[in-house]
Coordinates of C-alpha atoms in Angstrom, one line a residue:
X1 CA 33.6 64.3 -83.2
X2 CA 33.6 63.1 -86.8
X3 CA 29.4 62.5 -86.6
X4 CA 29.1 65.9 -85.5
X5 CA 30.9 67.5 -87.7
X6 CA 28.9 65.3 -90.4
X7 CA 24.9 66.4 -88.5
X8 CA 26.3 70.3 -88.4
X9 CA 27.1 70.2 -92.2
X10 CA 24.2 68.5 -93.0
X11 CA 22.2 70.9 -91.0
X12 CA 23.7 73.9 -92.7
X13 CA 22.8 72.3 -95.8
X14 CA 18.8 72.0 -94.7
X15 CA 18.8 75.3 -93.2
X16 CA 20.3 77.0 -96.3
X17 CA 17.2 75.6 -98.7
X18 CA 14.9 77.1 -95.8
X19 CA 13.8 74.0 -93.9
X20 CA 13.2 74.8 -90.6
X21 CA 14.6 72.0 -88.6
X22 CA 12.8 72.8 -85.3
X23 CA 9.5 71.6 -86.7
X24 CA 10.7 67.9 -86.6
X25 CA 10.0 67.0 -83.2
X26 CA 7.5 64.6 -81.3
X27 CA 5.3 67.4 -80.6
X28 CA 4.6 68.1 -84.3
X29 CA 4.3 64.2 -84.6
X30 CA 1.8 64.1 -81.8
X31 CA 0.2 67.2 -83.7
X32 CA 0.2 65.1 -87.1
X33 CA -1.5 62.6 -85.6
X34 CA -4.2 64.7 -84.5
X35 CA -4.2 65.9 -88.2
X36 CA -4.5 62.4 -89.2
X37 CA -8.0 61.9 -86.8
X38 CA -9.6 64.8 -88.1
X39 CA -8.8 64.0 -92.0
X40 CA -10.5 60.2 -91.5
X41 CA -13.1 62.0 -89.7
X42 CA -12.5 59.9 -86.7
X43 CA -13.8 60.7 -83.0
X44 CA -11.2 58.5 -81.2
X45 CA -8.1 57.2 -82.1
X46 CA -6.3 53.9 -80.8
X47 CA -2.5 53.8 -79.9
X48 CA -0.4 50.6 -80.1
X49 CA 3.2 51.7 -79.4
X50 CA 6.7 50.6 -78.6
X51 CA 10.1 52.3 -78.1
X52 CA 10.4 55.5 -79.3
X53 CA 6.6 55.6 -80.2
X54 CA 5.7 55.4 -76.4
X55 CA 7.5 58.9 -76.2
X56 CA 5.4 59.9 -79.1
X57 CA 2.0 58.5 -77.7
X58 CA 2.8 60.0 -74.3
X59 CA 3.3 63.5 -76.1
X60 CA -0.2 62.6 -77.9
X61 CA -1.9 62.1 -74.7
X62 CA -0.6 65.0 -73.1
X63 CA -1.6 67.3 -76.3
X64 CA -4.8 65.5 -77.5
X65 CA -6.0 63.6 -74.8
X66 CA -9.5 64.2 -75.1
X67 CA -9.1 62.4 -79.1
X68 CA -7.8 59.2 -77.7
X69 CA -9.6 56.1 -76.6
X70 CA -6.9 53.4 -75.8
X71 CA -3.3 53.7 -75.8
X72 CA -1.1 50.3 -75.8
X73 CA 2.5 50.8 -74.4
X74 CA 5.0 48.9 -74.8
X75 CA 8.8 48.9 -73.8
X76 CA 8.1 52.6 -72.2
X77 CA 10.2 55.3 -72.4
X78 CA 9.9 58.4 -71.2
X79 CA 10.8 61.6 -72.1
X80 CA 13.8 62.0 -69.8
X81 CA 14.8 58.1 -70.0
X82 CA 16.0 58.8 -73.5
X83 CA 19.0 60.2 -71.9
X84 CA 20.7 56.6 -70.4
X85 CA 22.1 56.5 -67.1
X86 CA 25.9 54.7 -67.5
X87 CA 25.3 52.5 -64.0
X88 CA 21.9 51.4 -65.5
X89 CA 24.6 49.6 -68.0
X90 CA 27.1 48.9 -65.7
X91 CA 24.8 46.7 -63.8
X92 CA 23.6 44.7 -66.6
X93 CA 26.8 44.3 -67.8
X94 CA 27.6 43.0 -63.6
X95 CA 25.1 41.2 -63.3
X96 CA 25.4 38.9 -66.9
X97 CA 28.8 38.6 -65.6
X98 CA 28.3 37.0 -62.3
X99 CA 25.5 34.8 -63.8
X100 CA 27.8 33.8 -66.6
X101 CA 30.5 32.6 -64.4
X102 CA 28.2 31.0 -61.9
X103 CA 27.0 28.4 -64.5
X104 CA 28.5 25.1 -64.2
X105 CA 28.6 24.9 -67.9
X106 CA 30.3 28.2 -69.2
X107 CA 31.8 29.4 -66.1
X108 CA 35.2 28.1 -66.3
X109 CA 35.7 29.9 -69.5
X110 CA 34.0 33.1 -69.1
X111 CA 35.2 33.5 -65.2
X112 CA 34.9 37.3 -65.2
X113 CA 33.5 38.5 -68.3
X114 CA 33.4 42.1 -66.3
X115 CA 36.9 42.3 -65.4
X116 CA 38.0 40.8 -68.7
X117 CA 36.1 43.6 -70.2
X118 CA 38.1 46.5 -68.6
X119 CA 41.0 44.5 -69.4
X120 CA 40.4 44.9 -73.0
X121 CA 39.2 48.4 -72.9
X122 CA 43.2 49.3 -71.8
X123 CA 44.1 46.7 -74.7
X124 CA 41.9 48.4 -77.3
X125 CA 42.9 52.0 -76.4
X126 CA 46.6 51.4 -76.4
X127 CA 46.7 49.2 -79.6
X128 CA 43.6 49.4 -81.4
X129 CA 42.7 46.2 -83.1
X130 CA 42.5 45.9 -87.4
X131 CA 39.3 44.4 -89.0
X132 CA 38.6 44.4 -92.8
X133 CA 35.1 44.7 -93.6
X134 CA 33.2 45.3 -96.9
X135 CA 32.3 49.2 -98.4
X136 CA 28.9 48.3 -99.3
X137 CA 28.8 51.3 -101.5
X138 CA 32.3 50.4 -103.4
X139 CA 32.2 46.9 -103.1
X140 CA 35.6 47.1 -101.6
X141 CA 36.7 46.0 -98.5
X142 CA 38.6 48.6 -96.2
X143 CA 40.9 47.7 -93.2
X144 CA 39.4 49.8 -90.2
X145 CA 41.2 49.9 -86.8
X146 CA 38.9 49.0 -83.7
X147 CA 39.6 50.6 -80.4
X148 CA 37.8 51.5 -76.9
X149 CA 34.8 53.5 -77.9
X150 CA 33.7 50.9 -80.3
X151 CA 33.4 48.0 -78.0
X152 CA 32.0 50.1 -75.4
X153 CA 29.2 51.1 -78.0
X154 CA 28.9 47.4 -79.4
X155 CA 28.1 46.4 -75.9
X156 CA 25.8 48.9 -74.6
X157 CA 23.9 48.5 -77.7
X158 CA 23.5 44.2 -77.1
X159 CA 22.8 45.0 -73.2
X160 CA 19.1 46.0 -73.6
X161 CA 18.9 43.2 -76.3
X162 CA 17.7 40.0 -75.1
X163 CA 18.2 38.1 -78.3
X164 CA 21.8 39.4 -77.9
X165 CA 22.9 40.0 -74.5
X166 CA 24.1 36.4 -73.9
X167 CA 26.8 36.9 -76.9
X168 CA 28.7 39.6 -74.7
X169 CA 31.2 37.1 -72.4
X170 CA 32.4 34.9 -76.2
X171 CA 32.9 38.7 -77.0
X172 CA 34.7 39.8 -74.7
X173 CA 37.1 37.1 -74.0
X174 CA 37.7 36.4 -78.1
X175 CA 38.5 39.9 -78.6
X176 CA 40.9 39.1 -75.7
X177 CA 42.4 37.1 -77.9
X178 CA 42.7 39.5 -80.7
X179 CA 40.3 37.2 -82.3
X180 CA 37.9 39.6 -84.5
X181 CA 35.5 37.3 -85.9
X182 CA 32.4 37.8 -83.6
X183 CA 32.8 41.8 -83.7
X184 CA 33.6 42.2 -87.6
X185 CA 29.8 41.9 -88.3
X186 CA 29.0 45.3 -86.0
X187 CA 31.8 47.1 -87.4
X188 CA 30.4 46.4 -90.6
X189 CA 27.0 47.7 -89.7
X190 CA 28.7 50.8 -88.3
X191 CA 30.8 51.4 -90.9
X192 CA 28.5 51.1 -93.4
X193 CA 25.6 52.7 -91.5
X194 CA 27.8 55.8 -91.3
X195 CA 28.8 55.7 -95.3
X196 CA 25.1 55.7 -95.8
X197 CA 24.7 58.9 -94.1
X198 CA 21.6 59.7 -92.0
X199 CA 18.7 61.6 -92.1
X200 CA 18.7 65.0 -90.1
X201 CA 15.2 64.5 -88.8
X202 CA 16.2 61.7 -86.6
X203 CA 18.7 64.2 -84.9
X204 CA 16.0 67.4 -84.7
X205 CA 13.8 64.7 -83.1
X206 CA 16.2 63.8 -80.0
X207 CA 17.3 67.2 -79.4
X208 CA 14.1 68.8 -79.4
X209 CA 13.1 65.6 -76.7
X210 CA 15.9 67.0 -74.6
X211 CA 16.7 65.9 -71.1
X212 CA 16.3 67.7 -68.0
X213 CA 19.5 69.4 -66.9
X214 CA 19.5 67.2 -63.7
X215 CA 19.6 63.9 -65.6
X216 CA 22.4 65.5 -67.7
X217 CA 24.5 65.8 -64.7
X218 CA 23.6 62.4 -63.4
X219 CA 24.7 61.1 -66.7
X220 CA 27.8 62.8 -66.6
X221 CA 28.7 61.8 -63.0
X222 CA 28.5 58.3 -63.8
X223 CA 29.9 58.0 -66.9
X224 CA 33.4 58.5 -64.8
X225 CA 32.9 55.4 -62.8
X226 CA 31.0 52.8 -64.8

């Protein structure tokens, strides 16, 4: 509710100089590009792309096919994936469990790192947990209090990860512990990310991406049991 409040103000404040925020979407992008391969006088252009540029080359090849000549994807997302199914997390977040607890070397101490989990989500959300953390921008550190939503977003954002996904049982069982230590470093990131502020064409972007109305739904059934 807070970032909202925060992307509406700063929106009011773009709109009132006369930017118009609709034109920062991936069709302009994929129309810039096109821009770009007439200005280097170029017959063809070459796409490499990965994450959110795969939904931006798709755009390009569905706008200016005919300009293209090979298009490298990687990591491909499209258009209506942007809006994440909650099972599709659930099921990772399954799945490291049982092959967590099925290793004869961790298992006994990360048994059920899936149970454990929802067993700290009712921990968090009745008595949220204190971290202090530095203000990059004061230089002073702050105390912040940690509940639910945070660890739900700290996980969901290592899931996809593979660098990271294997941190997510020590996680969840120190924070069990009302140990803080291995989630201080995210809060951080958050905290400080959000201090920073943001840039409104990241948001114009998403929303003019969308989501069908049917994948909305989906998302929103699941969210209630996952």
């Amino acid at each position: 509710a807070a970032q909202t409040a925060l992307v509406h103000a700063c929106a009011g404040y773009w709109r009132a100089k006369g930017t118009d925020l609709a034109s920062f979407s991936t069709a302009a992008s994929a129309d810039d590009l096109e821009d770009l391969r007439r200005a280097i006088g170029a017959e063809k252009l070459s796409l490499l792309a990965h994450s959110y540029g795969c939904a931006l080359a798709l755009d390009a090849v569905r706008r200016h096919g005919e300009h293209l000549d090979r298009v490298a994807l990687a990591g491909v997302e499209g258009p209506d994936q942007a809006v994440h199914l909650p099972l599709a997390f659930d099921f990772a977040l399954r799945r490291i469990s049982d092959l967590v607890a099925a290793s004869p070397k961790v298992g006994a101490a990360f048994p059920d790192t899936y149970g454990m989990f929802q067993q700290v989500l009712v921990q968090l959300d009745r008595d949220p947990l204190p971290i202090r953390i530095r203000n990059e921008r004061t230089r002073q550190d702050v105390d912040v209090k940690v509940g639910a939503f945070l660890l739900q977003f700290a996980v969901k954002s290592m899931l996809p990860n593979g660098r990271r996904a294997d941190q997510i049982p020590a996680l969840v069982y120190s924070l069990a512990d009302r140990d803080p230590a291995l989630l201080t470093g995210f809060v951080h990131d958050v905290y400080n990310g959000l201090v920073s502020g943001f840039t409104a064409m990241q948001f114009a972007v998403a929303c003019s991406d969308g989501g069908s109305s049917w994948r909305w739904q989906q998302a929103h059934e699941q969210a209630s049991r996952s």
